[in-house]
GROMACS .gro file of C-alpha atoms in nm:
model
  171
    1GLY     CA    1   6.477   5.956   9.606
    2GLY     CA    2   6.169   6.174   9.749
    3ALA     CA    3   5.994   5.832   9.869
    4ARG     CA    4   5.833   5.835  10.192
    5TYR     CA    5   5.632   5.481  10.177
    6PHE     CA    6   5.641   5.158  10.008
    7MET     CA    7   5.369   4.918   9.848
    8PHE     CA    8   5.447   4.578   9.760
    9THR     CA    9   5.264   4.293   9.570
   10VAL     CA   10   5.302   3.923   9.658
   11ASP     CA   11   5.159   3.639   9.368
   12ASP     CA   12   5.030   3.409   9.580
   13PHE     CA   13   5.055   3.134   9.338
   14SER     CA   14   5.420   3.211   9.257
   15ARG     CA   15   5.558   3.435   9.538
   16LYS     CA   16   5.710   3.663   9.355
   17VAL     CA   17   5.735   4.003   9.487
   18TRP     CA   18   5.682   4.388   9.315
   19VAL     CA   19   5.754   4.696   9.532
   20TYR     CA   20   5.709   5.043   9.431
   21LEU     CA   21   5.803   5.328   9.626
   22LEU     CA   22   5.582   5.608   9.705
   23ALA     CA   23   5.592   5.976   9.792
   24GLU     CA   24   5.237   6.010   9.887
   25LYS     CA   25   5.009   5.740   9.977
   26SER     CA   26   4.772   5.864   9.679
   27GLN     CA   27   5.000   5.714   9.437
   28ALA     CA   28   4.933   5.351   9.560
   29PHE     CA   29   4.592   5.340   9.300
   30THR     CA   30   4.807   5.443   9.011
   31LYS     CA   31   5.069   5.226   9.046
   32PHE     CA   32   4.805   4.914   9.168
   33GLN     CA   33   4.700   4.970   8.790
   34GLU     CA   34   5.067   4.995   8.661
   35TRP     CA   35   5.126   4.666   8.842
   36VAL     CA   36   4.783   4.484   8.696
   37ALA     CA   37   4.882   4.600   8.324
   38LEU     CA   38   5.250   4.479   8.379
   39VAL     CA   39   5.176   4.090   8.473
   40GLU     CA   40   4.874   4.117   8.266
   41ASN     CA   41   5.116   4.170   7.987
   42GLU     CA   42   5.432   3.956   8.114
   43THR     CA   43   5.185   3.653   8.161
   44SER     CA   44   4.925   3.684   7.950
   45LYS     CA   45   4.663   3.620   8.217
   46LYS     CA   46   4.411   3.822   8.408
   47VAL     CA   47   4.516   3.928   8.779
   48ARG     CA   48   4.167   3.762   8.963
   49ILE     CA   49   4.221   3.806   9.343
   50PRO     CA   50   4.403   4.150   9.428
   51SER     CA   51   4.299   4.327   9.741
   52ALA     CA   52   4.172   4.715   9.648
   53TYR     CA   53   4.027   4.996   9.465
   54HIS     CA   54   3.680   4.890   9.429
   55ARG     CA   55   3.547   5.053   9.117
   56PHE     CA   56   3.882   4.972   8.915
   57CYS     CA   57   3.807   4.614   9.047
   58SER     CA   58   3.468   4.604   8.932
   59GLN     CA   59   3.533   4.766   8.557
   60TRP     CA   60   3.790   4.507   8.498
   61GLY     CA   61   3.593   4.155   8.717
   62ILE     CA   62   3.808   4.151   8.956
   63ALA     CA   63   3.714   3.984   9.311
   64ARG     CA   64   3.817   4.188   9.611
   65GLN     CA   65   3.920   4.021   9.956
   66PHE     CA   66   3.867   4.169  10.295
   67SER     CA   67   4.026   4.101  10.597
   68THR     CA   68   3.897   4.230  10.963
   69PRO     CA   69   4.060   4.556  11.059
   70ASN     CA   70   4.370   4.481  11.373
   71THR     CA   71   4.404   4.144  11.248
   72GLN     CA   72   4.680   3.968  11.051
   73GLN     CA   73   4.478   3.766  10.779
   74ASN     CA   74   4.723   3.772  10.505
   75GLY     CA   75   4.990   3.615  10.633
   76VAL     CA   76   5.177   3.578  10.327
   77VAL     CA   77   5.189   3.958  10.276
   78GLU     CA   78   5.256   3.995  10.639
   79MET     CA   79   5.552   3.749  10.674
   80LYS     CA   80   5.734   3.935  10.289
   81ASN     CA   81   5.664   4.260  10.482
   82GLN     CA   82   5.851   4.212  10.780
   83ILE     CA   83   6.129   4.016  10.577
   84VAL     CA   84   6.138   4.274  10.362
   85GLN     CA   85   6.142   4.530  10.634
   86GLU     CA   86   6.434   4.342  10.873
   87MET     CA   87   6.640   4.260  10.497
   88ALA     CA   88   6.658   4.661  10.411
   89HIS     CA   89   6.695   4.747  10.814
   90THR     CA   90   7.036   4.494  10.821
   91MET     CA   91   7.136   4.650  10.501
   92LEU     CA   92   7.159   4.988  10.584
   93SER     CA   93   7.339   4.917  10.970
   94GLN     CA   94   7.555   4.691  10.831
   95HIS     CA   95   7.741   4.985  10.613
   96ASP     CA   96   7.583   5.273  10.849
   97LEU     CA   97   7.409   5.414  10.555
   98SER     CA   98   7.228   5.696  10.619
   99LEU     CA   99   6.822   5.625  10.675
  100SER     CA  100   6.795   5.819  10.319
  101PHE     CA  101   6.872   5.483  10.121
  102TRP     CA  102   6.572   5.287  10.279
  103GLY     CA  103   6.387   5.298   9.912
  104GLU     CA  104   6.700   5.158   9.784
  105SER     CA  105   6.756   4.872  10.042
  106VAL     CA  106   6.390   4.813   9.974
  107ASN     CA  107   6.427   4.741   9.603
  108THR     CA  108   6.744   4.552   9.675
  109SER     CA  109   6.555   4.320   9.935
  110VAL     CA  110   6.271   4.263   9.713
  111TYR     CA  111   6.539   4.186   9.437
  112ILE     CA  112   6.712   3.914   9.615
  113ILE     CA  113   6.379   3.736   9.750
  114ASN     CA  114   6.300   3.667   9.388
  115CYS     CA  115   6.621   3.504   9.322
  116CYS     CA  116   6.601   3.297   9.615
  117PRO     CA  117   6.420   2.969   9.593
  118THR     CA  118   6.128   2.921   9.825
  119LYS     CA  119   5.960   2.576  10.038
  120ALA     CA  120   5.635   2.779   9.962
  121VAL     CA  121   5.646   2.670   9.560
  122ALA     CA  122   5.864   2.339   9.583
  123ALA     CA  123   6.201   2.490   9.622
  124MET     CA  124   6.159   2.691   9.346
  125THR     CA  125   6.201   3.066   9.296
  126PRO     CA  126   5.970   3.307   9.249
  127ALA     CA  127   5.924   3.352   8.876
  128PHE     CA  128   5.663   3.385   8.623
  129THR     CA  129   5.922   3.196   8.361
  130SER     CA  130   6.100   2.867   8.382
  131VAL     CA  131   6.437   3.053   8.348
  132LYS     CA  132   6.614   3.023   8.626
  133PRO     CA  133   6.702   3.390   8.791
  134SER     CA  134   7.103   3.436   8.768
  135VAL     CA  135   7.296   3.490   9.113
  136SER     CA  136   7.646   3.565   8.994
  137GLN     CA  137   7.550   3.946   8.928
  138LEU     CA  138   7.504   3.988   9.311
  139LYS     CA  139   7.695   4.218   9.491
  140VAL     CA  140   7.704   4.299   9.866
  141PHE     CA  141   7.486   4.638   9.900
  142GLY     CA  142   7.670   4.953  10.050
  143CYS     CA  143   8.009   4.765   9.928
  144ASP     CA  144   8.250   5.002   9.779
  145SER     CA  145   8.214   5.084   9.414
  146TYR     CA  146   8.328   5.246   9.111
  147ALA     CA  147   8.180   5.480   8.898
  148TYR     CA  148   8.374   5.581   8.545
  149ILE     CA  149   8.392   5.950   8.472
  150SER     CA  150   8.359   6.005   8.099
  151ASP     CA  151   8.669   6.192   7.954
  152HIS     CA  152   8.470   6.504   7.886
  153LYS     CA  153   8.378   6.586   8.251
  154ARG     CA  154   8.706   6.586   8.357
  155THR     CA  155   9.088   6.699   8.274
  156LYS     CA  156   9.329   6.484   8.152
  157PHE     CA  157   9.516   6.418   8.489
  158GLU     CA  158   9.187   6.407   8.694
  159SER     CA  159   9.068   6.050   8.841
  160LYS     CA  160   8.872   5.826   8.564
  161THR     CA  161   8.658   5.690   8.859
  162LYS     CA  162   8.468   5.824   9.154
  163ASN     CA  163   8.469   5.583   9.452
  164CYS     CA  164   8.062   5.571   9.559
  165LYS     CA  165   7.889   5.287   9.771
  166PHE     CA  166   7.661   5.018   9.542
  167PRO     CA  167   7.304   5.161   9.574
  168GLY     CA  168   7.112   4.819   9.448
  169TYR     CA  169   6.934   4.697   9.125
  170THR     CA  170   6.750   4.828   8.907
  171THR     CA  171   6.414   4.724   8.803
   0.00000   0.00000   0.00000
């Protein structure tokens, strides 16, 4: 999809993860603003302790926290980053998929993490609602799947499906 980077945010309380694929690092601020709006609308609460963008943060009254360069002081995010990267790498290598599918594998990793219980939140799933996420729809990333070809895009005797690989989940 043209993305070269990914950025994710982890809620300290629920451990829910949001991921954004970025073509350029300069998109990070816009995605951060989208994330703040999304979370505040979803929860009806204010975002209080994110980690960037001085002017935006001051305007909205958001406190900033800084870490020392070349250290790993945000253990939660560092660990999630490592887990997401390892899961994505494993998904791609398991099915010999091209590295061009890295974004889909990262999105799928985050989707799965958000469906799984975590010890940090008393064995609950990372969600803002009390609705337990369903895992009945989970499929193996990269498995064979079939896309339906509508009648107006094929002749009477052509195949109705096209063999594909399962690329993951939409947000």
